[in-house]
Coordinates of C-alpha atoms in Angstrom, one line a residue:
M1 CA 0.0 0.0 0.0
L2 CA 1.2 3.5 -0.9
T3 CA 1.6 5.4 2.4
A4 CA 3.5 8.6 1.4
L5 CA 4.6 10.5 -1.7
S6 CA 7.1 13.3 -1.6
I7 CA 7.6 15.4 -4.8
R8 CA 10.3 18.1 -5.4
D9 CA 10.5 20.3 -8.4
V10 CA 8.4 18.3 -10.8
V11 CA 6.8 20.5 -13.5
L12 CA 4.6 23.0 -11.5
I13 CA 5.1 21.3 -8.1
E14 CA 7.8 22.9 -6.1
A15 CA 7.5 20.9 -2.9
L16 CA 4.7 18.5 -2.0
D17 CA 4.4 15.8 0.8
L18 CA 1.3 13.6 0.8
D19 CA 0.1 10.9 3.1
F20 CA -2.3 8.1 2.0
S21 CA -4.5 5.6 3.7
D22 CA -6.2 2.4 2.8
G23 CA -9.6 2.3 1.1
L24 CA -10.8 4.7 -1.6
G25 CA -8.9 7.9 -2.0
V26 CA -10.1 10.5 -4.6
L27 CA -8.2 13.3 -6.3
T28 CA -10.2 16.2 -7.7
G29 CA -9.6 19.6 -9.2
E30 CA -10.4 21.8 -12.1
T31 CA -9.3 20.9 -15.6
G32 CA -5.6 21.9 -16.0
A33 CA -4.9 22.0 -12.3
G34 CA -2.2 19.4 -12.6
K35 CA -3.7 16.1 -11.7
S36 CA -1.6 14.4 -14.4
I37 CA 1.6 15.8 -12.8
L38 CA 1.0 13.6 -9.7
L39 CA 0.7 10.5 -11.9
D40 CA 3.8 11.5 -13.9
A41 CA 5.7 11.9 -10.6
L42 CA 4.5 8.5 -9.4
G43 CA 5.4 7.0 -12.8
L44 CA 8.9 8.4 -12.5
V45 CA 9.6 6.7 -9.2
L46 CA 8.1 3.5 -10.6
G47 CA 10.7 3.4 -13.3
A48 CA 9.1 5.3 -16.2
R49 CA 11.5 7.0 -18.7
G50 CA 13.1 10.0 -17.2
D51 CA 12.1 13.0 -19.3
S52 CA 14.0 16.2 -18.4
A53 CA 10.8 18.2 -19.3
L54 CA 9.5 17.0 -15.9
V55 CA 12.1 19.1 -14.1
R56 CA 10.6 22.4 -12.9
G57 CA 11.8 25.4 -14.8
G58 CA 14.8 27.0 -13.0
A59 CA 15.5 23.9 -10.9
G60 CA 18.6 21.8 -11.3
R61 CA 16.9 18.5 -10.7
A62 CA 13.6 16.9 -9.7
G63 CA 13.1 14.2 -7.1
V64 CA 10.3 11.8 -6.1
T65 CA 10.1 9.5 -3.1
A66 CA 7.3 6.9 -2.6
T67 CA 6.9 4.9 0.6
F68 CA 5.0 1.6 0.6
E69 CA 3.9 -0.9 3.2
I70 CA 4.3 -4.4 1.7
A71 CA 3.3 -7.9 2.5
S72 CA 4.1 -9.6 -0.8
A73 CA 6.2 -12.8 -1.0
P74 CA 7.0 -12.3 -4.7
L75 CA 8.2 -8.8 -4.0
E76 CA 10.3 -9.9 -1.1
A77 CA 11.8 -12.6 -3.3
L78 CA 12.6 -10.0 -6.0
L79 CA 14.3 -7.8 -3.4
A80 CA 16.3 -10.7 -2.1
D81 CA 17.4 -11.7 -5.6
N82 CA 18.8 -8.2 -6.1
D83 CA 20.5 -8.0 -2.7
I84 CA 18.1 -5.2 -1.5
E85 CA 18.1 -5.1 2.3
H86 CA 14.5 -5.0 3.7
E87 CA 13.3 -6.1 7.1
A88 CA 9.9 -7.7 7.3
G89 CA 7.3 -5.2 8.5
E90 CA 9.5 -2.2 7.6
P91 CA 8.4 0.3 4.8
L92 CA 9.8 0.0 1.3
I93 CA 11.1 3.4 0.1
L94 CA 11.6 4.0 -3.7
R95 CA 13.4 7.2 -4.7
R96 CA 14.2 8.7 -8.1
T97 CA 16.1 11.8 -9.0
L98 CA 16.1 13.5 -12.5
R99 CA 18.6 16.1 -13.6
A100 CA 17.7 18.9 -15.9
D101 CA 20.2 17.5 -18.4
G102 CA 18.3 14.2 -18.5
G103 CA 20.5 12.0 -16.2
S104 CA 18.7 10.1 -13.5
R105 CA 19.4 7.9 -10.4
A106 CA 17.2 5.4 -8.7
F107 CA 17.3 4.0 -5.1
V108 CA 15.4 1.3 -3.2
N109 CA 15.8 1.7 0.6
D110 CA 18.7 4.1 -0.2
Q111 CA 20.6 1.4 -2.2
P112 CA 21.4 2.5 -5.7
V113 CA 19.5 0.4 -8.3
S114 CA 18.7 0.6 -12.0
A115 CA 15.5 2.1 -13.4
G116 CA 14.9 -1.3 -14.9
L117 CA 14.7 -2.8 -11.4
L118 CA 12.1 -0.2 -10.5
R119 CA 10.1 -1.3 -13.5
E120 CA 10.2 -4.9 -12.2
I121 CA 9.1 -3.8 -8.7
A122 CA 6.3 -1.5 -9.9
P123 CA 3.7 -4.1 -11.0
L124 CA 4.0 -5.8 -7.6
L125 CA 3.2 -2.5 -5.9
V126 CA 0.9 -0.4 -8.1
E127 CA -1.5 -0.9 -11.0
I128 CA -2.3 2.3 -13.0
H129 CA -5.3 2.2 -15.3
G130 CA -5.9 5.0 -17.7
Q131 CA -7.1 5.5 -21.2
H132 CA -3.6 5.2 -22.6
D133 CA -2.4 2.4 -20.4
D134 CA -0.9 -0.6 -22.2
R135 CA -0.1 -2.7 -19.2
G136 CA -2.1 -4.8 -16.8
L137 CA -5.5 -5.9 -18.1
L138 CA -4.9 -4.4 -21.5
N139 CA -1.9 -6.6 -22.2
P140 CA -3.0 -9.9 -23.7
R141 CA 0.2 -11.6 -22.4
G142 CA -1.2 -11.4 -18.9
H143 CA -4.8 -12.5 -19.8
R144 CA -4.1 -16.3 -19.4
A145 CA -2.7 -15.9 -15.9
L146 CA -5.6 -13.7 -14.9
L147 CA -8.1 -16.3 -16.2
D148 CA -6.3 -19.1 -14.3
A149 CA -6.3 -17.0 -11.1
F150 CA -10.0 -16.3 -11.5
G151 CA -10.8 -20.0 -12.1
R152 CA -8.3 -21.2 -9.4
I153 CA -6.8 -23.4 -12.1
D154 CA -3.7 -25.3 -11.2
T155 CA -1.3 -25.7 -14.2
G156 CA 1.2 -27.9 -12.3
A157 CA 0.2 -31.2 -14.0
V158 CA 0.6 -29.6 -17.4
A159 CA 4.0 -28.2 -16.5
A160 CA 5.2 -31.7 -15.3
A161 CA 3.9 -33.3 -18.5
H162 CA 5.6 -30.6 -20.6
R163 CA 8.8 -31.2 -18.8
A164 CA 8.6 -35.0 -19.5
W165 CA 7.8 -34.3 -23.1
R166 CA 10.8 -31.9 -23.4
E167 CA 13.1 -34.4 -21.8
A168 CA 11.9 -37.2 -24.1
T169 CA 12.5 -35.0 -27.1
A170 CA 16.0 -34.1 -26.0
A171 CA 16.8 -37.8 -25.4
L172 CA 15.7 -38.7 -28.9
E173 CA 17.5 -35.9 -30.5
A174 CA 20.7 -36.7 -28.6
A175 CA 20.5 -40.4 -29.5
R176 CA 19.9 -39.6 -33.2
A177 CA 22.8 -37.1 -33.3
E178 CA 25.1 -39.7 -31.5
L179 CA 24.0 -42.4 -33.9
E180 CA 24.6 -40.3 -36.9
A181 CA 28.0 -39.2 -35.7
A182 CA 29.0 -42.7 -34.7
A183 CA 27.8 -44.2 -37.9
R184 CA 30.1 -41.9 -39.9
D185 CA 33.0 -43.3 -37.8
R186 CA 32.0 -46.9 -37.8
E187 CA 35.1 -48.2 -39.5
W188 CA 37.4 -46.3 -37.2
L189 CA 35.4 -47.5 -34.2
E190 CA 35.7 -51.1 -35.2
H191 CA 39.4 -50.8 -35.6
A192 CA 39.8 -49.0 -32.3
V193 CA 37.7 -51.4 -30.4
N194 CA 39.6 -54.4 -31.9
E195 CA 42.9 -52.8 -30.9
L196 CA 41.9 -52.0 -27.4
T197 CA 40.2 -55.5 -27.0
A198 CA 43.5 -57.1 -28.1
L199 CA 45.5 -54.9 -25.7
A200 CA 43.1 -55.5 -22.8
P201 CA 44.3 -52.7 -20.7
E202 CA 43.5 -52.6 -17.0
P203 CA 43.2 -49.7 -14.6
G204 CA 46.4 -49.3 -12.6
E205 CA 48.3 -51.6 -14.9
E206 CA 50.9 -49.0 -16.1
E207 CA 51.9 -48.1 -12.5
A208 CA 52.3 -51.7 -11.5
L209 CA 54.4 -52.5 -14.5
A210 CA 56.6 -49.4 -14.0
D211 CA 57.2 -50.3 -10.4
R212 CA 58.1 -53.9 -11.2
R213 CA 60.4 -52.8 -14.0
R214 CA 62.2 -50.4 -11.6
T215 CA 62.7 -53.1 -9.1
M216 CA 64.1 -55.6 -11.6
Q217 CA 66.4 -52.9 -13.1
R218 CA 67.8 -52.2 -9.6
A219 CA 68.2 -55.9 -8.8
E220 CA 70.3 -56.2 -12.0
K221 CA 72.6 -53.5 -10.8
I222 CA 73.2 -54.9 -7.3
A223 CA 73.5 -58.6 -8.2
D224 CA 77.3 -58.7 -8.1
D225 CA 77.3 -57.0 -4.7
L226 CA 74.9 -59.6 -3.3
N227 CA 77.0 -62.4 -4.6
A228 CA 80.1 -61.0 -2.9
I229 CA 78.3 -60.5 0.4
E230 CA 77.0 -64.1 0.2
G231 CA 80.6 -65.4 -0.3
W232 CA 81.7 -63.4 2.8
I233 CA 79.0 -64.6 5.1
E234 CA 77.8 -68.0 3.8
G235 CA 79.6 -71.2 2.8
S236 CA 82.4 -73.3 4.5
E237 CA 84.8 -70.4 4.2
G238 CA 82.4 -67.7 5.1
G239 CA 82.4 -65.6 8.2
L240 CA 79.6 -67.4 10.0
A241 CA 81.3 -70.8 9.5
Q242 CA 84.5 -69.5 11.0
L243 CA 82.6 -68.0 14.0
R244 CA 80.9 -71.3 14.6
Q245 CA 84.3 -73.1 14.5
A246 CA 85.7 -70.6 17.0
A247 CA 82.7 -71.1 19.3
R248 CA 83.2 -74.9 19.3
V249 CA 86.8 -74.5 20.4
L250 CA 85.9 -71.9 23.1
E251 CA 83.2 -74.2 24.5
R252 CA 86.1 -76.6 25.5
I253 CA 88.2 -74.1 27.2
A254 CA 85.7 -71.4 28.4
G255 CA 85.9 -72.9 32.0
D256 CA 89.6 -72.0 32.3
H257 CA 89.1 -68.3 32.6
A258 CA 86.1 -65.9 32.9
A259 CA 87.2 -63.8 30.0
L260 CA 87.0 -66.9 27.7
A261 CA 83.4 -67.4 28.8
E262 CA 82.6 -63.8 28.0
A263 CA 84.3 -64.2 24.6
L264 CA 82.2 -67.3 23.9
A265 CA 79.0 -65.4 24.8
A266 CA 79.9 -62.5 22.5
I267 CA 80.6 -64.9 19.6
D268 CA 77.3 -66.6 20.2
R269 CA 75.6 -63.2 19.9
A270 CA 77.5 -62.5 16.7
I271 CA 76.4 -65.9 15.3
I272 CA 72.7 -65.0 16.1
E273 CA 73.0 -61.6 14.5
G274 CA 74.9 -63.0 11.5
S275 CA 72.2 -65.7 11.0
T276 CA 69.6 -62.9 11.0
A277 CA 71.6 -61.0 8.4
E278 CA 71.9 -64.2 6.4
D279 CA 68.1 -64.7 6.4
R280 CA 67.4 -61.0 5.4
L281 CA 69.9 -61.4 2.6
R282 CA 68.1 -64.5 1.3
E283 CA 64.8 -62.6 1.4
A284 CA 66.3 -59.7 -0.5
R285 CA 67.8 -61.9 -3.1
A286 CA 64.4 -63.6 -3.6
A287 CA 62.6 -60.3 -3.9
L288 CA 65.1 -58.7 -6.2
A289 CA 65.5 -61.7 -8.3
F290 CA 64.8 -60.9 -12.0
D291 CA 64.4 -62.7 -15.2
P292 CA 65.8 -60.8 -18.2
R293 CA 63.0 -62.1 -20.3
S294 CA 60.3 -60.9 -17.8
L295 CA 61.9 -57.5 -17.8
E296 CA 61.8 -57.4 -21.5
E297 CA 58.2 -58.4 -21.6
D298 CA 57.2 -55.7 -19.0
E299 CA 59.0 -53.0 -21.0
A300 CA 57.2 -54.1 -24.2
R301 CA 53.9 -54.0 -22.4
L302 CA 54.6 -50.5 -21.0
F303 CA 55.6 -49.3 -24.5
D304 CA 52.3 -50.7 -26.0
L305 CA 50.1 -49.1 -23.2
R306 CA 51.7 -45.7 -23.4
G307 CA 51.7 -45.7 -27.2
M308 CA 47.9 -46.6 -27.2
A309 CA 47.3 -43.8 -24.7
R310 CA 49.1 -41.2 -26.8
K311 CA 47.2 -42.4 -29.9
H312 CA 43.8 -41.8 -28.2
R313 CA 45.0 -38.8 -26.2
V314 CA 44.1 -40.2 -22.8
Q315 CA 46.1 -41.4 -19.8
P316 CA 47.1 -45.1 -19.8
D317 CA 44.8 -45.7 -16.8
D318 CA 41.8 -44.4 -18.9
L319 CA 42.3 -46.9 -21.7
A320 CA 40.0 -49.5 -20.1
A321 CA 37.1 -46.9 -19.7
L322 CA 37.8 -45.7 -23.3
A323 CA 37.5 -49.3 -24.6
A324 CA 34.1 -49.7 -22.8
E325 CA 32.9 -46.3 -24.2
L326 CA 33.9 -47.1 -27.8
A327 CA 32.4 -50.6 -27.5
G328 CA 29.2 -49.0 -26.3
K329 CA 29.0 -46.7 -29.3
L330 CA 29.7 -49.6 -31.6
E331 CA 26.9 -51.6 -29.9
R332 CA 24.5 -48.7 -30.3
I333 CA 25.3 -48.5 -34.0
E334 CA 24.8 -52.2 -34.3
A335 CA 21.6 -52.0 -32.3
G336 CA 20.5 -49.6 -35.1
E337 CA 17.0 -48.4 -35.2
G338 CA 15.9 -50.5 -32.2
G339 CA 17.1 -48.0 -29.6
I340 CA 15.8 -45.1 -31.7
A341 CA 12.4 -46.7 -32.0
A342 CA 12.1 -47.1 -28.2
L343 CA 12.9 -43.5 -27.7
E344 CA 10.4 -42.5 -30.4
Q345 CA 7.8 -44.5 -28.6
R346 CA 8.7 -42.8 -25.4
L347 CA 8.4 -39.4 -27.0
E348 CA 5.0 -40.2 -28.5
E349 CA 3.7 -41.4 -25.2
A350 CA 5.0 -38.2 -23.5
R351 CA 3.4 -36.0 -26.2
A352 CA 0.1 -37.8 -25.8
A353 CA 0.2 -37.4 -22.0
Y354 CA 0.9 -33.7 -22.4
A355 CA -1.9 -33.4 -25.0
D356 CA -4.4 -35.1 -22.7
T357 CA -3.4 -33.0 -19.7
A358 CA -3.4 -29.8 -21.7
A359 CA -6.8 -30.6 -23.1
A360 CA -8.2 -31.0 -19.6
L361 CA -6.6 -27.6 -18.8
S362 CA -8.2 -26.0 -21.8
A363 CA -11.6 -27.4 -20.8
A364 CA -11.2 -25.9 -17.3
R365 CA -10.2 -22.6 -18.8
K366 CA -13.2 -22.5 -21.1
E367 CA -15.5 -23.2 -18.2
A368 CA -13.8 -20.4 -16.2
A369 CA -14.0 -18.1 -19.2
A370 CA -17.8 -18.6 -19.4
R371 CA -18.1 -17.7 -15.7
L372 CA -15.9 -14.6 -16.2
D373 CA -17.9 -13.5 -19.2
A374 CA -21.1 -13.8 -17.2
A375 CA -19.6 -11.9 -14.3
V376 CA -18.3 -9.0 -16.6
A377 CA -21.7 -8.9 -18.4
G378 CA -23.4 -8.3 -15.1
E379 CA -21.3 -5.2 -14.6
L380 CA -21.7 -3.7 -18.1
A381 CA -25.3 -2.4 -18.1
P382 CA -24.9 -0.3 -14.9
L383 CA -21.8 1.3 -16.4
K384 CA -23.8 2.4 -19.5
L385 CA -22.2 -0.3 -21.6
D386 CA -25.4 -2.3 -22.0
A387 CA -25.0 -2.5 -25.8
A388 CA -21.4 -3.9 -25.4
R389 CA -20.4 -7.5 -25.1
F390 CA -17.4 -9.0 -23.5
R391 CA -15.9 -12.4 -24.2
T392 CA -12.8 -14.4 -23.1
V393 CA -11.3 -16.1 -26.1
V394 CA -9.5 -19.4 -25.4
A395 CA -7.9 -20.6 -28.6
E396 CA -5.4 -23.4 -29.3
L397 CA -1.9 -22.3 -30.2
D398 CA 0.2 -23.9 -32.9
E399 CA 2.1 -26.9 -31.5
G400 CA 5.4 -25.1 -31.7
Q401 CA 4.0 -22.6 -29.1
W402 CA 2.7 -25.2 -26.6
G403 CA 4.5 -24.8 -23.3
A404 CA 4.5 -25.4 -19.5
A405 CA 1.3 -23.3 -19.1
G406 CA -0.6 -25.2 -21.7
R407 CA -1.5 -24.9 -25.3
D408 CA -4.0 -22.0 -25.1
R409 CA -4.0 -18.4 -26.1
V410 CA -6.3 -16.3 -23.9
E411 CA -7.4 -12.8 -24.8
F412 CA -10.1 -10.5 -23.5
E413 CA -12.2 -9.1 -26.4
V414 CA -15.1 -6.7 -26.6
S415 CA -17.8 -5.6 -29.1
T416 CA -19.2 -2.1 -28.2
N417 CA -22.2 -2.1 -30.6
P418 CA -24.8 -4.7 -31.7
G419 CA -23.6 -6.6 -34.7
A420 CA -20.0 -5.1 -34.5
P421 CA -17.2 -7.6 -34.6
F422 CA -15.2 -8.5 -31.4
G423 CA -11.7 -7.2 -31.1
A424 CA -9.0 -6.4 -28.6
L425 CA -9.9 -3.9 -25.8
T426 CA -7.4 -1.3 -27.0
R427 CA -8.5 -1.4 -30.6
I428 CA -12.3 -1.5 -30.1
A429 CA -13.1 0.6 -26.9
S430 CA -13.0 4.4 -26.9
G431 CA -11.3 6.2 -24.0
G432 CA -14.2 6.4 -21.7
E433 CA -15.4 2.9 -22.6
L434 CA -12.0 1.5 -22.0
S435 CA -11.8 2.7 -18.5
R436 CA -15.2 1.3 -17.7
F437 CA -14.4 -2.1 -19.2
I438 CA -11.3 -2.2 -17.0
L439 CA -13.4 -1.4 -14.0
A440 CA -16.0 -4.1 -14.9
L441 CA -13.1 -6.6 -15.3
K442 CA -11.5 -5.6 -12.1
V443 CA -14.8 -6.0 -10.2
A444 CA -15.3 -9.4 -11.8
L445 CA -11.8 -10.6 -11.1
A446 CA -12.0 -9.2 -7.6
E447 CA -8.6 -9.8 -5.9
Q448 CA -7.2 -11.9 -8.6
G449 CA -4.0 -10.3 -10.0
A450 CA -4.4 -7.0 -8.2
A451 CA -1.5 -5.1 -6.8
A452 CA -1.7 -3.6 -3.3
T453 CA -2.5 -0.2 -4.8
M454 CA -4.7 0.5 -7.8
I455 CA -5.0 3.9 -9.5
F456 CA -7.8 4.8 -12.0
D457 CA -7.2 7.9 -14.0
E458 CA -10.5 9.6 -15.0
I459 CA -12.4 6.4 -15.3
D460 CA -15.7 8.4 -15.2
R461 CA -14.9 10.7 -18.1
G462 CA -17.9 11.5 -20.3
V463 CA -20.5 9.9 -17.9
G464 CA -22.7 11.2 -15.2
G465 CA -25.8 10.5 -13.2
A466 CA -26.7 6.9 -12.6
V467 CA -23.6 5.7 -14.5
A468 CA -21.3 7.8 -12.4
S469 CA -23.0 6.5 -9.3
A470 CA -22.6 2.9 -10.5
I471 CA -18.9 3.6 -11.1
G472 CA -18.5 5.0 -7.6
E473 CA -20.3 2.0 -6.0
R474 CA -18.0 -0.4 -7.8
L475 CA -14.9 1.5 -6.9
A476 CA -15.9 1.5 -3.3
R477 CA -16.5 -2.2 -3.5
L478 CA -13.0 -2.7 -5.0
A479 CA -11.5 -0.5 -2.3
E480 CA -12.7 -2.9 0.4
R481 CA -10.0 -5.3 -0.9
T482 CA -7.2 -3.0 -1.9
Q483 CA -6.0 0.6 -1.7
L484 CA -7.7 2.5 -4.6
L485 CA -6.8 6.0 -5.8
V486 CA -9.1 7.6 -8.3
V487 CA -8.6 10.8 -10.3
T488 CA -12.1 11.9 -11.0
H489 CA -14.4 14.7 -12.3
S490 CA -17.5 13.0 -11.0
P491 CA -19.1 14.2 -7.8
Q492 CA -20.8 10.8 -7.4
V493 CA -17.4 9.1 -7.4
A494 CA -15.8 11.8 -5.2
A495 CA -18.5 11.4 -2.6
R496 CA -17.5 7.7 -2.1
G497 CA -13.9 8.6 -1.1
R498 CA -12.6 7.8 2.3
R499 CA -10.0 10.5 1.8
H500 CA -10.3 13.5 -0.5
L501 CA -7.4 15.4 -2.0
L502 CA -7.9 18.6 -3.9
I503 CA -5.4 19.6 -6.6
A504 CA -5.2 23.3 -7.5
K505 CA -3.0 25.9 -9.1
S506 CA -1.9 29.1 -7.5
H507 CA -0.2 32.2 -8.9
D508 CA 1.9 34.8 -7.1
G509 CA 2.2 37.1 -10.0
T510 CA 5.4 35.5 -11.4
V511 CA 5.3 31.8 -10.7
T512 CA 2.5 29.3 -11.2
R513 CA 2.5 26.3 -8.7
T514 CA 0.4 23.2 -8.3
G515 CA -0.5 22.2 -4.7
V516 CA -2.5 19.4 -3.1
A517 CA -4.6 19.7 0.0
A518 CA -6.4 17.1 2.1
L519 CA -10.0 18.2 2.6
D520 CA -12.0 17.9 5.8
E521 CA -15.8 17.2 5.8
A522 CA -16.8 20.8 5.2
Q523 CA -14.3 21.3 2.5
R524 CA -15.3 18.1 0.8
R525 CA -18.9 19.2 0.8
E526 CA -17.9 22.5 -0.8
E527 CA -15.7 20.8 -3.5
I528 CA -18.4 18.3 -4.4
A529 CA -20.8 21.2 -4.7
R530 CA -18.4 22.9 -7.0
M531 CA -18.2 19.8 -9.1
L532 CA -22.0 19.7 -9.3
S533 CA -22.6 23.4 -10.2
G534 CA -19.4 24.8 -11.8
A535 CA -17.8 28.1 -10.9
E536 CA -20.7 29.5 -8.8
I537 CA -21.7 27.2 -6.0
T538 CA -25.4 27.3 -5.3
P539 CA -27.4 26.3 -2.3
E540 CA -29.0 23.6 -4.4
A541 CA -25.5 22.2 -5.2
R542 CA -24.5 22.2 -1.5
A543 CA -27.7 20.4 -0.7
Q544 CA -27.1 17.8 -3.4
A545 CA -23.5 17.4 -2.2
E546 CA -24.8 16.7 1.3
R547 CA -27.1 14.1 0.0
L548 CA -24.3 12.4 -2.0
L549 CA -22.1 12.3 1.0
E550 CA -24.8 10.9 3.2
A551 CA -25.7 8.2 0.6
A552 CA -22.0 7.1 0.4

């Protein structure tokens, strides 16, 4: 809801601060008083193109600030997506400045933003309906969503069916493309698969072969050293044999002296350690044993693996996976149209499921359209549009345009005279008729698709009496659900307002200014009497104004 509007140096407005409340607010004033300036200022802060002609003559720049109370999940999500800080329950403040040279800046909660973001935010805050408005109800692109909201139609099943259809289409297209590409390379594939099958690479094989080769190469280098060590330790002339012989002699004479016993013990320990060394040497020789033929075979295998990896531009460990991949491609080629046929069947089933679900959605929309047409028709006669007809067209789109929201084109059309053809609202209805059609639609749609604030610009132009009263009654009804601001020339509409703002020009001899004043009950009565009688306010006009206010 719009709670405040502050305007500085916009056209004839030097400085203006306005507060707004919920319900129906009316803005009145003599022709040329500057009512359109307020809408231009509001449009500027909602992202409209910044025209330097809006800057008041002599001023360097214009500025507009609008404050809103919001309770809208989509708007909160949009703010979060754009990193705009906003605490729940706090007001949302939009600000726009415009320099006389045409440059402009935009802010949301004092954070700099683009005018484009203001335009994204605007529809979630305010709907402005006027004779030249091309958004909201007049834009056919939004008619389908409005009809779905009116009929409480859930499009989730159609969206899911469309997603499945799209996925089946993508799978078939990918399979066909792969099959065509693979078929062109069939000869190469057969050769590559045969080569890899013959080689039979295994993951980790290269590293294992390289480690074994390094071990055998090292063993070859130290073989002479191991043979020499074996001669020094083992055999009848080796060190261990001599130590054992010395131990046998010492065993006979160790009792003759304590030192001999100690010598025997030391030799025994040396024999034990020497035996351990002898065992470790045998283990090492067994581990480092190599067969020149095995070494040659491992080196040849390594050469083949690495050569194949270079040929296919992969790592040797990836050769096994490559072999499986190429074999799979070859199998799919050999499977031929069998796999494609299965995917085609799946696609046909997905399309049929979508068509059935979309047909049910179309039926629901046509039923809702009939109810909407009846609701709008009930509003036309009181608005002096009794010769007009309204209809909601639900037509099937070309298959290429079917989507997640179904296969229907929805558009609101009118015929303003008996026998006249139906056409789009903007092409058929005149200015005054257009505003009344919008009002009839809004009343029929009630809360569906409405922003928190709605503004109607001179919806009552060219009508009076009972029609103006009907317009006022419907505006008041709408205002029970949302904040409504109406620029009006009709006393019947003005009398319905919960808050009344008077727009007027003033002159000080050199400068003309536009100002806005909130009216109390006595001032309201006087303004409505002026609207009834013109320049000279008569007692009869005041009495009529009193009756209108009492009736409201």
